[in-house]
Amino acid sequence: MSGANGYSILFEPVKIGPVTARNRFYQVPHCNGLGHVRPQAEAAMRGIKAEGGWGVVCTQETEIHPTSDLGPYAENRIWDAQDVPALQLMTNKVHEHGSLAGIQLAHNGHHAMNHLTRAPVLGVSDMPIDSVYPKQARAMDKQDIRDLRRWHRHAALRAKDAGFDIVYVYAGHLMTLPHHFLLPQYNDRTDEYGGSLENRVRLTRELLEETREVLDGHCAVAFRFAVDQMMGPDGMQAAEEGRAVVEMLAELPDLWDVNVADWSNDSQTTRFQPQDGFQQPYTEFVKQITSKPVVGVGRFTSPDLMASLVKKGALDLIGAARPSIADPFLPSKIEQGRIEEIRECIGCNICVSADTLGVPIRCTQNPTMGEEWRRNWHPEKIAAKGCEDTALVIGSGPAGLECAMQLAKRGYDVTLAEARPEFGGRSLRESRLKGLGAWKRVADNRLWDLQQRGNVQMFTDSPMTAQEVAGLEIPNVFVATGSTWHRSSRGRTALASVPVRDLPIYTPDDIMANDLPPETGPVLIYDDDQGYMGGVVAEHLAAEGRQVILVTPGAVASAFTDLTLEQARVQTALLTAGVEIVPLHLLQSADASGATLACAYTARSRHIPCTSLLMVSARARDTELFDSLKQNYGEQFTTLELIGDAAAPGLIADAVYAGHMAARNFERDPAAVDADWFRREIPVLTDMGGA
Ligand code: ADP
Ligand code: SF4
């Protein structure tokens, strides 16, 4: 079958040192908030990727020693033999499907905070640790370096015991000691580990040689290396030292896993980097230097691009973190010619936000991500319907579309009614804002699926009243009517609304409907939501030629976007576009002359002239239809459920998740739903003695 659709090249096996990947689909290491804290959940999630066709499936970064303690974040751990059984859960799951398991060993140097272990932080040089915590790393002496090499060798042996096929040396993301040693910004050593590139590469070379030596042909040795820091001559560049490093180590690893640093550059969002394959210009040279297989990333979702990169000799293996999160079955779908079914990553980095919060991974496009073990959700399978036959879903935003699609998959006859002329709700509307075009994929994927099914009827231009819904006599109704941004200033910081007179007030909904503020004077955006929306509409209006002032009680624009690795880009984009940012201020009042603000700390007053106000404060749930149905016709329905933003405004990811959950739980025994509401991994309490 794989030969039939022109992508057969992607399904060729690839030899990686002593092991062979069954195809070219390579899930590179990625963080997930499961790790050593939730090993069963991580094993199940990785197992699903292997089931979906990824020929290689890797862990996230794995701390090799208590001096590299990344707590409170839930990375992996291989400090000693006690960690092996948890990791074995994962290798077993991956092997069940004939895939290879890779482990990314890491010592994080001054990037580790050691909050849990309180161990001294080891660094390439004396320097503050990589956080605001007032603590420093000490420059490693020769004994420390010998210790580190020994820890890495022992961790590699434990990795072999745990069943891994590929063991990493990791110099990337500015997060690990080998990387810190390589970069002059960090490395100010005067011994044989500092100064010349030959010296700065020494630690990496030793780790590669020693890992290979102890593994003794049982596992492949991979080297993950960021060839460019994307900061021009101020950092490592692919054309200069990046290339020189590859030349020096060309044949030493069995596999080159190459990318760019830091993490915010490697995992760029579509908002700031819409191009799939954006890392190719940086990493493409590597194949010309080494004879070893090369894996590269760049948010690949197009099989045409993947096949062309392999054909032209740019990559041997198609690396993916986010595309494998959004669609663990991407390889299988390509192999089976089910290209239209691929759930394309939208590049929103909500997956990243879970890691930065230290909670289990989630994904906008794939509501089952992170839920494989704790809810037993499979991305491609769902239980067949019970005794009910029909369901009505009202509203076609992400919640309604996901709910309708899953109900249809279960076999119900589904009717979907949408008030507006187009399906898609907020995922369509938000995609019209600057930078968010790819978010439309949330609607596109589900609409395509629904349109293929014979058991679905879909209606646009159908604003349903309670009476009309009751008249349809469909016993099971899911109301996904969404929410609207309100015009009052009542938001996150100030819970009381302030007076506004003689000044037009806009909301993000107006901007999405292309009803823009006048060009005659500045528009003042008051952002007390502090999510992504304030910054997005500011950028949008600046691009539309408006003079924009962004006022927020937060310390920076769009504070939330720090979690998605975007905040610096947001602030830079706004300032570059000429947006005036006024942080740490609350709106006090506004009238025809402009807005009066108060400093968040001193309450000192300040007046800013403007001719319109754009409130980005909070959203009102649209529950009118649901309330009326419940009140007037409640008895008539077997199921009447409010879902998505109408139930609890949040991210698009939350709305998709709510729609999915409703469809999964429909017709399930409520006691069973209650019983497995949230499966937890509880440590076994063993008395280890002690003082
Ligand atoms: P969510 O994120 O929860 O899916 P959205 O705001 O994206 O919510 O979508 C809600 C959708 O519901 C919108 O497209 C809206 O037009 C539609 N809608 C709201 N009220 C009705 C109604 N009474 N009848 C049909 N559709 C409705
Ligand atoms: Fe892609 Fe967003 Fe899912 Fe992450 S959360 S995998 S960026 S769709």
XYZ file of C-alpha atoms and ligand atoms in Angstrom:
726
model
C 0.000 0.000 0.000
C 2.822 2.393 0.852
C 4.113 2.380 -2.694
C 0.788 3.424 -4.121
C 0.628 7.001 -3.034
C 4.074 8.301 -3.896
C 5.312 8.454 -0.340
C 6.931 5.023 -0.261
C 10.325 6.632 0.293
C 9.084 7.662 3.756
C 8.527 4.032 4.658
C 11.989 2.765 3.871
C 13.915 1.374 6.837
C 16.892 3.399 8.039
C 19.931 1.879 9.674
C 21.058 3.845 12.719
C 24.331 2.307 13.871
C 23.534 -1.147 15.257
C 19.734 -0.716 15.083
C 17.265 -0.159 12.253
C 14.256 2.127 12.240
C 11.341 0.581 10.387
C 10.592 3.858 8.554
C 11.676 7.495 8.400
C 9.197 8.871 10.942
C 11.111 9.944 13.997
C 9.469 11.386 17.086
C 12.263 13.516 18.507
C 12.479 13.987 22.280
C 9.790 16.360 23.564
C 8.683 17.506 27.002
C 5.256 16.496 28.202
C 4.755 17.112 31.918
C 4.335 13.360 32.523
C 7.863 12.006 32.950
C 9.104 10.521 36.185
C 6.037 11.852 38.020
C 3.558 10.020 35.769
C 5.483 7.171 34.119
C 2.451 5.071 33.168
C 0.889 8.039 31.418
C 4.137 8.723 29.561
C 4.504 5.080 28.544
C 0.956 4.967 27.189
C 1.389 8.231 25.279
C 4.646 7.083 23.682
C 3.129 3.685 22.911
C 0.316 5.339 20.982
C 2.882 7.171 18.846
C 4.540 3.865 18.007
C 1.145 2.363 17.227
C 0.480 5.329 14.945
C 3.550 4.471 12.910
C 6.455 6.511 14.298
C 9.472 4.308 13.646
C 11.435 5.912 16.468
C 9.871 7.267 19.634
C 12.008 9.140 22.172
C 11.657 10.220 25.778
C 11.914 13.812 26.844
C 15.115 15.037 28.436
C 16.161 12.627 31.148
C 18.113 13.868 34.152
C 21.148 11.678 34.684
C 22.025 12.724 38.239
C 20.618 14.580 41.289
C 22.870 17.528 40.410
C 20.643 17.957 37.367
C 17.311 18.265 39.139
C 14.767 20.084 36.977
C 11.959 19.992 39.542
C 9.243 21.132 39.789
C 9.034 20.228 36.101
C 8.116 16.665 35.282
C 10.957 15.556 33.005
C 12.350 12.021 32.982
C 14.875 10.742 35.466
C 17.567 8.075 35.376
C 19.478 8.989 38.513
C 19.950 5.374 39.553
C 18.656 1.843 39.011
C 15.386 2.647 40.810
C 14.341 4.678 37.761
C 14.785 1.807 35.318
C 11.399 0.049 35.758
C 9.450 3.255 35.036
C 11.427 3.819 31.847
C 11.000 0.174 30.916
C 7.241 0.739 30.829
C 7.856 3.062 27.932
C 10.354 0.951 25.999
C 8.003 -2.030 26.266
C 5.096 -0.029 24.871
C 7.203 1.291 22.012
C 8.641 -2.133 21.191
C 5.159 -3.692 21.126
C 4.656 -1.906 17.828
C 8.045 -2.644 16.308
C 9.452 0.838 16.839
C 12.741 1.907 18.371
C 12.898 3.715 21.708
C 15.334 6.590 22.210
C 16.370 8.280 25.441
C 17.674 11.822 25.690
C 20.206 11.814 28.513
C 20.759 15.257 29.964
C 22.820 17.066 32.493
C 21.450 20.551 32.596
C 24.275 22.438 34.299
C 23.182 25.927 35.367
C 19.795 25.356 33.694
C 18.985 22.927 36.532
C 17.848 24.691 39.675
C 18.269 21.739 42.051
C 15.374 22.987 44.165
C 14.495 19.458 45.236
C 17.949 17.997 45.808
C 19.594 21.227 47.040
C 22.748 19.960 45.373
C 25.304 22.553 44.320
C 24.579 23.712 40.787
C 27.357 22.771 38.390
C 28.112 25.059 35.472
C 30.627 25.457 32.729
C 31.591 28.747 34.394
C 30.640 30.700 37.503
C 27.252 32.182 36.618
C 23.716 32.765 37.922
C 21.353 29.842 37.384
C 18.892 30.052 34.499
C 15.974 31.495 36.500
C 15.266 34.511 38.689
C 16.095 32.521 41.832
C 19.133 34.227 43.412
C 21.501 31.306 43.258
C 24.654 30.634 41.218
C 26.324 27.716 39.539
C 29.962 27.076 40.222
C 32.433 26.404 37.453
C 33.116 22.684 37.289
C 36.643 21.669 38.170
C 38.424 18.698 36.599
C 37.015 16.295 39.174
C 33.482 17.565 38.474
C 34.029 16.912 34.774
C 35.312 13.399 35.478
C 32.235 12.851 37.693
C 29.921 14.099 34.973
C 31.462 11.726 32.427
C 31.084 8.830 34.857
C 27.423 9.751 35.563
C 26.748 9.875 31.836
C 28.373 6.472 31.254
C 26.381 4.926 34.096
C 23.159 6.515 32.854
C 23.841 5.106 29.374
C 24.221 1.626 30.857
C 20.998 2.010 32.813
C 19.309 3.183 29.597
C 20.467 -0.018 27.922
C 19.071 -2.010 30.870
C 15.763 -0.185 30.455
C 15.613 -1.422 26.869
C 16.432 1.723 24.902
C 17.758 1.315 21.365
C 19.098 4.842 20.913
C 20.953 6.812 23.588
C 21.502 10.542 23.224
C 24.227 12.989 23.983
C 22.360 16.288 24.099
C 23.788 19.705 23.263
C 20.761 21.805 22.479
C 18.195 24.403 23.502
C 20.860 26.145 25.669
C 19.738 23.663 28.303
C 22.594 21.208 28.810
C 26.230 21.195 29.847
C 27.630 19.965 26.506
C 25.868 22.915 24.861
C 27.045 25.383 27.513
C 30.628 24.170 27.074
C 30.353 24.711 23.300
C 29.182 28.313 23.485
C 31.584 31.159 24.271
C 28.723 33.166 25.850
C 28.768 30.659 28.691
C 32.219 29.151 28.549
C 34.910 31.446 29.951
C 37.243 28.634 30.987
C 40.972 28.907 30.507
C 41.732 25.170 30.755
C 41.571 22.575 27.973
C 37.739 22.766 28.028
C 37.629 26.486 27.150
C 38.950 28.897 24.561
C 39.357 27.312 21.120
C 36.474 25.410 19.505
C 38.616 22.260 19.740
C 38.645 22.764 23.522
C 34.966 23.709 23.843
C 33.970 20.600 21.895
C 36.112 18.365 24.109
C 33.380 17.466 26.611
C 30.918 16.550 23.851
C 33.545 14.427 22.130
C 34.360 12.612 25.367
C 30.690 11.969 26.102
C 30.088 10.641 22.587
C 33.157 8.388 22.677
C 32.454 7.063 26.157
C 28.756 6.485 25.524
C 29.657 4.496 22.439
C 32.296 2.562 24.372
C 30.046 1.488 27.252
C 27.113 0.629 25.003
C 29.455 -1.532 23.001
C 27.279 -1.912 19.920
C 24.083 -2.696 21.841
C 22.461 0.677 21.193
C 22.945 3.514 18.734
C 24.434 6.791 19.952
C 22.600 9.922 18.812
C 23.830 13.473 19.065
C 21.241 16.233 19.370
C 22.888 19.455 18.397
C 21.579 22.977 17.851
C 23.585 24.184 14.861
C 22.498 27.816 15.117
C 21.264 30.125 17.854
C 19.428 32.405 15.399
C 21.107 35.480 16.796
C 23.559 36.178 13.993
C 27.170 36.766 14.880
C 26.289 37.129 18.580
C 25.766 33.377 18.815
C 26.674 30.094 17.182
C 25.885 30.163 13.462
C 25.298 27.207 11.177
C 27.620 28.682 8.564
C 30.523 29.037 10.992
C 31.095 27.213 14.292
C 27.926 25.143 13.860
C 29.394 23.703 10.693
C 32.824 23.330 12.250
C 31.370 21.235 15.088
C 29.659 18.914 12.596
C 32.927 18.606 10.669
C 34.872 17.765 13.821
C 32.421 15.113 15.037
C 30.986 14.007 11.702
C 31.289 10.225 12.017
C 31.332 9.934 15.808
C 27.596 9.599 16.508
C 25.408 7.024 14.764
C 22.770 9.704 14.181
C 22.679 13.496 13.969
C 19.517 15.052 15.408
C 19.873 18.704 14.442
C 17.864 21.813 15.185
C 18.212 25.457 16.228
C 18.409 27.031 19.676
C 16.918 28.194 21.943
C 13.635 26.366 22.547
C 11.605 29.397 21.457
C 13.419 29.291 18.114
C 13.157 25.530 17.749
C 9.444 25.437 18.605
C 8.286 28.589 16.868
C 4.570 29.161 16.638
C 2.770 29.692 13.334
C 1.944 33.186 14.592
C 5.556 34.186 14.132
C 6.794 31.473 11.781
C 4.076 30.233 9.427
C 6.446 28.186 7.235
C 6.614 24.412 7.739
C 10.203 23.238 7.375
C 11.542 26.592 8.564
C 14.703 25.020 10.025
C 15.909 23.591 6.731
C 18.053 26.606 5.749
C 19.953 26.139 9.006
C 20.286 22.374 9.167
C 20.461 21.295 5.532
C 24.267 21.398 5.355
C 24.689 18.590 7.885
C 23.921 15.825 5.382
C 26.743 17.031 3.143
C 29.297 16.520 5.904
C 28.386 13.242 7.576
C 27.613 9.824 6.183
C 25.479 9.110 9.259
C 21.686 9.499 9.132
C 20.333 12.964 9.904
C 17.010 13.838 11.480
C 15.673 17.381 11.409
C 12.499 19.142 12.528
C 10.393 22.122 11.467
C 6.715 21.410 12.247
C 6.425 19.049 9.292
C 2.844 18.097 8.425
C 2.929 17.929 4.631
C 3.866 14.488 3.269
C 4.899 16.135 -0.012
C 7.444 18.280 1.786
C 8.650 15.287 3.815
C 9.145 13.117 0.740
C 10.847 15.913 -1.192
C 13.325 16.541 1.645
C 14.305 12.881 1.697
C 14.473 12.693 -2.093
C 16.744 15.680 -2.399
C 19.010 14.338 0.327
C 18.297 17.051 2.892
C 17.201 14.629 5.636
C 17.133 10.877 6.233
C 14.500 10.924 8.936
C 11.522 13.245 9.365
C 11.702 14.556 12.887
C 8.597 15.730 14.676
C 7.529 16.679 18.134
C 4.401 18.815 17.673
C 3.089 17.113 14.509
C 3.321 13.808 16.393
C 1.426 15.322 19.320
C -1.345 16.737 17.130
C -1.611 13.476 15.221
C 0.085 10.390 16.650
C -1.242 8.483 13.624
C 0.284 10.794 11.029
C 2.626 8.110 9.589
C -0.139 5.491 9.353
C -2.436 7.948 7.636
C 0.226 8.746 5.053
C 0.962 5.071 4.534
C -2.705 4.301 4.008
C -3.259 7.289 1.712
C -5.566 8.948 4.260
C -3.836 12.313 3.826
C -6.973 14.414 4.350
C -7.444 12.820 7.756
C -4.162 14.159 9.139
C -4.846 16.425 12.116
C -2.319 19.118 11.338
C -0.553 20.868 14.167
C -1.672 24.511 14.260
C 1.569 25.690 15.868
C -0.084 27.273 18.918
C 2.290 25.834 21.572
C -0.440 24.983 24.058
C 1.445 21.673 24.342
C 4.504 23.630 25.439
C 2.475 25.601 27.980
C 1.716 22.391 29.867
C 5.402 21.660 30.278
C 6.128 25.216 31.345
C 3.349 24.825 33.942
C 4.565 21.374 35.047
C 1.250 19.661 34.248
C 0.453 16.849 31.794
C 0.649 17.710 28.128
C -2.426 18.822 26.214
C -2.970 19.717 22.589
C -5.443 21.972 20.806
C -5.872 19.614 17.879
C -5.640 16.302 19.722
C -7.811 16.194 22.847
C -6.617 12.688 23.683
C -2.990 13.796 24.107
C -1.871 13.131 27.680
C -5.115 11.243 28.354
C -4.098 7.878 26.871
C -3.546 6.280 30.260
C -5.526 8.331 32.730
C -8.755 8.321 30.704
C -7.916 5.443 28.379
C -8.542 7.668 25.366
C -7.248 6.554 21.997
C -6.824 9.230 19.301
C -8.432 7.098 16.601
C -10.824 4.833 18.474
C -14.006 5.562 20.350
C -16.735 3.270 21.691
C -19.669 2.501 19.432
C -23.010 4.035 20.336
C -25.359 2.629 22.964
C -29.143 2.519 22.692
C -29.752 6.138 21.755
C -29.853 6.891 18.030
C -29.810 10.636 17.493
C -28.137 13.763 18.782
C -28.381 17.474 18.058
C -25.361 19.742 18.438
C -25.986 23.479 18.446
C -23.043 25.684 17.549
C -20.127 24.753 15.309
C -17.174 26.186 17.165
C -14.376 23.881 18.285
C -16.576 22.347 21.004
C -19.570 21.722 18.746
C -17.494 20.413 15.840
C -15.474 18.018 17.976
C -18.570 16.792 19.800
C -20.485 16.273 16.548
C -17.550 14.498 14.896
C -17.002 12.077 17.764
C -20.728 11.381 18.115
C -20.879 10.661 14.394
C -17.884 8.324 14.721
C -19.734 6.510 17.470
C -22.582 5.922 15.030
C -25.320 8.325 16.085
C -27.334 10.267 13.548
C -26.050 13.764 14.224
C -27.634 17.087 13.357
C -25.393 20.144 13.611
C -26.969 23.623 13.579
C -24.987 26.823 13.267
C -26.434 30.339 13.459
C -23.834 31.965 11.235
C -23.279 31.557 7.492
C -20.086 29.531 8.087
C -19.115 26.650 10.337
C -16.128 26.999 12.637
C -17.047 29.413 15.441
C -14.095 31.032 17.134
C -11.466 28.913 15.395
C -12.609 30.441 12.111
C -13.108 33.936 13.504
C -9.804 34.068 15.364
C -7.984 32.756 12.306
C -8.840 36.051 10.573
C -6.605 37.934 12.991
C -3.002 38.685 12.169
C -0.778 35.651 12.630
C -3.532 33.179 13.534
C -4.373 31.870 10.041
C -3.302 28.302 10.857
C -5.832 28.093 13.692
C -8.503 27.500 11.057
C -7.132 23.954 10.787
C -9.089 23.108 13.963
C -12.323 23.644 12.033
C -11.042 22.364 8.672
C -10.034 18.958 9.990
C -13.343 18.352 11.712
C -15.505 19.758 8.934
C -13.819 17.534 6.390
C -14.453 14.505 8.573
C -18.100 15.417 9.163
C -18.682 15.975 5.460
C -17.518 12.426 4.675
C -20.100 10.834 6.915
C -23.530 9.685 5.838
C -24.996 10.004 9.329
C -24.501 13.774 9.703
C -26.754 16.641 8.680
C -25.244 20.102 8.885
C -26.994 23.461 8.680
C -25.570 26.964 8.578
C -27.722 30.128 8.907
C -29.753 28.358 11.565
C -30.003 30.406 14.759
C -31.984 28.000 16.900
C -34.597 29.116 19.427
C -35.648 26.883 22.300
C -38.983 26.355 20.641
C -37.351 25.237 17.399
C -35.022 22.870 19.227
C -37.934 21.353 21.127
C -39.854 21.006 17.851
C -37.101 18.820 16.362
C -37.861 16.161 18.964
C -34.261 14.979 19.141
C -33.857 13.673 22.683
C -30.136 14.373 23.075
C -28.949 17.948 22.780
C -25.481 19.412 23.178
C -25.425 23.186 23.375
C -22.112 24.700 22.254
C -23.143 28.318 21.759
C -19.824 29.802 22.860
C -19.105 33.149 24.456
C -18.644 36.782 23.451
C -16.173 39.368 24.667
C -18.024 41.884 26.787
C -17.716 45.649 26.620
C -17.162 46.342 30.296
C -13.690 46.649 31.812
C -14.429 43.958 34.391
C -11.505 41.630 33.850
C -8.776 39.755 35.646
C -7.405 42.504 37.893
C -10.280 44.941 38.384
C -13.545 43.201 39.128
C -15.638 46.396 39.100
C -16.552 47.975 35.791
C -15.408 51.576 35.219
C -17.516 54.368 33.659
C -17.026 55.095 29.956
C -18.881 58.017 28.338
C -18.970 59.382 24.801
C -16.268 57.054 23.538
C -16.948 54.139 21.177
C -16.103 50.761 22.745
C -14.955 47.850 20.598
C -14.264 44.239 21.521
C -12.186 41.498 19.870
C -15.427 40.149 18.364
C -15.816 43.423 16.441
C -12.260 43.188 15.141
C -12.837 39.571 14.053
C -15.967 40.770 12.213
C -13.796 43.450 10.553
C -15.629 46.268 12.336
C -12.542 48.353 13.083
C -12.073 51.523 15.178
C -11.868 54.822 13.259
C -8.580 55.873 11.728
C -8.934 59.395 13.082
C -7.046 58.910 16.318
C -5.434 56.380 18.586
C -7.320 53.325 19.729
C -6.562 52.428 23.322
C -6.664 48.698 23.958
C -7.301 47.869 27.577
C -6.099 44.305 28.112
C -7.058 42.904 31.466
C -7.490 39.418 30.000
C -3.698 39.196 29.610
C -3.955 36.111 27.396
C -2.966 36.142 23.748
C -5.923 38.161 22.434
C -4.863 41.683 23.529
C -1.511 41.429 21.760
C -3.071 39.823 18.696
C -5.678 42.563 18.167
C -3.035 45.224 18.834
C -0.808 43.766 16.147
C -3.780 43.338 13.827
C -4.916 46.947 14.175
C -1.387 48.288 13.794
C -1.135 46.351 10.535
C -4.459 47.908 9.518
C -2.886 51.340 9.912
C -4.308 52.270 13.303
C -2.321 54.095 15.949
C -2.467 51.693 18.900
C -1.842 52.112 22.624
C -1.913 48.892 24.640
C -2.635 49.377 28.336
C -2.479 46.412 30.690
C -2.348 45.869 34.435
C 0.279 43.194 33.665
C 4.016 43.854 33.680
C 4.314 42.938 29.987
C 2.041 42.606 26.969
C 0.157 39.289 26.753
C 1.737 37.823 29.892
C 0.198 34.394 29.190
C 2.273 33.985 26.048
C 5.349 33.435 28.166
C 4.000 29.890 28.564
C 3.883 29.393 24.796
C 7.446 30.734 24.317
C 6.053 33.771 22.487
C 6.060 36.684 24.914
C 9.360 38.217 23.758
C 8.235 37.936 20.140
C 4.860 39.516 20.971
C 6.445 42.477 22.729
C 9.037 42.920 19.962
C 6.403 42.722 17.222
C 4.210 45.294 18.953
C 7.026 47.740 19.594
C 8.333 47.277 16.058
C 4.851 48.001 14.690
C 4.794 51.254 16.672
C 2.361 50.126 19.370
C 2.833 52.068 22.592
C 2.757 49.630 25.524
C 1.662 51.004 28.904
C 2.136 48.202 31.464
C 1.102 48.108 35.133
C -1.870 50.434 34.677
C -5.579 49.997 35.316
C -8.372 51.793 33.516
C -10.168 54.238 35.817
C -12.563 55.982 33.451
C -12.842 57.115 29.854
C -14.662 59.830 27.947
C -14.439 61.725 24.665
C -11.075 63.180 25.705
C -9.465 59.781 26.274
C -8.734 57.333 29.086
C -7.698 57.956 32.658
C -5.416 55.281 34.062
C -4.128 54.444 37.529
C -0.712 52.979 38.287
C -1.183 49.407 39.558
C 1.089 50.079 42.555
C 0.769 53.781 43.470
C -2.698 54.533 41.995
C -1.091 57.677 40.529
C -3.350 58.954 37.761
C -2.441 59.433 34.116
C -4.516 60.623 31.153
C -4.017 59.306 27.607
C -5.946 60.845 24.700
C -7.696 58.373 22.381
C -10.713 58.321 20.088
C -11.840 54.767 20.763
C -11.468 52.042 23.338
C -11.026 48.328 22.709
C -11.859 46.218 25.740
C -10.088 42.886 26.077
C -11.375 42.064 29.521
C -13.477 38.913 29.838
C -16.084 36.879 28.030
C -19.794 36.446 28.640
C -21.092 32.894 28.280
C -23.880 32.545 25.750
C -26.319 30.431 27.767
C -29.628 31.968 26.731
C -30.688 29.022 24.579
C -29.550 26.444 27.105
C -31.279 28.211 29.999
C -34.502 28.484 28.059
C -34.380 24.831 26.993
C -33.750 23.708 30.516
C -36.446 25.872 31.988
C -39.179 25.289 29.433
C -38.506 21.892 27.926
C -36.149 20.196 30.373
C -38.376 17.153 30.806
C -38.393 16.467 27.081
C -34.708 15.629 26.786
C -32.782 12.538 27.745
C -29.589 14.585 27.521
C -29.250 18.348 27.653
C -25.668 19.429 28.086
C -23.882 22.776 27.898
C -20.332 22.430 26.580
C -17.298 24.452 25.530
C -16.966 28.197 25.974
C -20.655 28.504 26.824
C -19.965 26.362 29.892
C -16.522 27.774 30.730
C -14.668 30.228 28.468
C -11.070 29.161 27.943
C -8.648 28.235 25.201
C -9.688 26.638 21.920
C -7.923 23.563 23.325
C -10.341 23.574 26.263
C -13.365 23.825 23.971
C -12.184 20.900 21.803
C -11.509 18.896 24.947
C -14.965 19.644 26.339
C -16.606 18.580 23.071
C -14.586 15.376 23.054
C -15.352 14.605 26.680
C -19.100 15.104 26.153
C -19.111 12.736 23.179
C -17.064 10.099 25.029
C -19.215 10.205 28.137
C -22.547 10.230 26.301
C -24.538 7.142 27.314
C -21.892 5.978 29.731
C -22.987 4.847 33.149
C -22.614 7.988 35.329
C -21.145 5.843 38.105
C -18.415 4.655 35.749
C -17.745 8.214 34.598
C -17.479 9.222 38.228
C -15.264 6.305 39.138
C -12.645 6.907 36.457
C -12.957 10.652 36.388
C -9.272 11.119 36.881
C -6.934 8.179 37.196
C -3.872 9.044 39.227
C -0.448 7.524 39.669
C -0.096 7.088 43.402
C 3.372 6.177 44.704
C 3.563 2.923 46.615
C 4.369 3.825 50.195
C 7.351 1.756 51.237
C 9.042 2.360 54.525
C 12.685 2.769 53.587
C 13.744 3.153 57.222
C 16.017 6.095 57.880
C 16.468 8.252 60.958
P -16.852 26.964 21.422
O -15.455 27.477 21.527
O -17.420 26.589 22.736
O -17.003 25.921 20.393
P -17.613 29.196 19.678
O -17.868 30.575 20.169
O -16.405 28.948 18.885
O -17.743 28.233 20.951
O -18.796 28.715 18.788
C -20.121 28.851 19.165
C -20.933 28.824 17.893
O -22.291 28.683 18.250
C -20.836 30.105 17.074
O -20.413 29.817 15.764
C -22.251 30.661 17.101
O -22.618 31.284 15.881
C -23.083 29.444 17.347
N -24.386 29.709 18.000
C -24.619 30.502 19.064
N -25.920 30.511 19.377
C -26.523 29.701 18.489
C -27.883 29.283 18.286
N -28.866 29.717 19.066
N -28.148 28.443 17.252
C -27.145 27.980 16.461
N -25.873 28.344 16.616
C -25.558 29.192 17.612
Fe 0.513 21.729 17.604
Fe -0.814 23.360 19.208
Fe -1.108 20.690 19.430
Fe 1.143 21.825 20.202
S -0.885 22.162 21.097
S 0.944 20.004 18.951
S 1.371 23.445 18.714
S -1.715 21.968 17.718
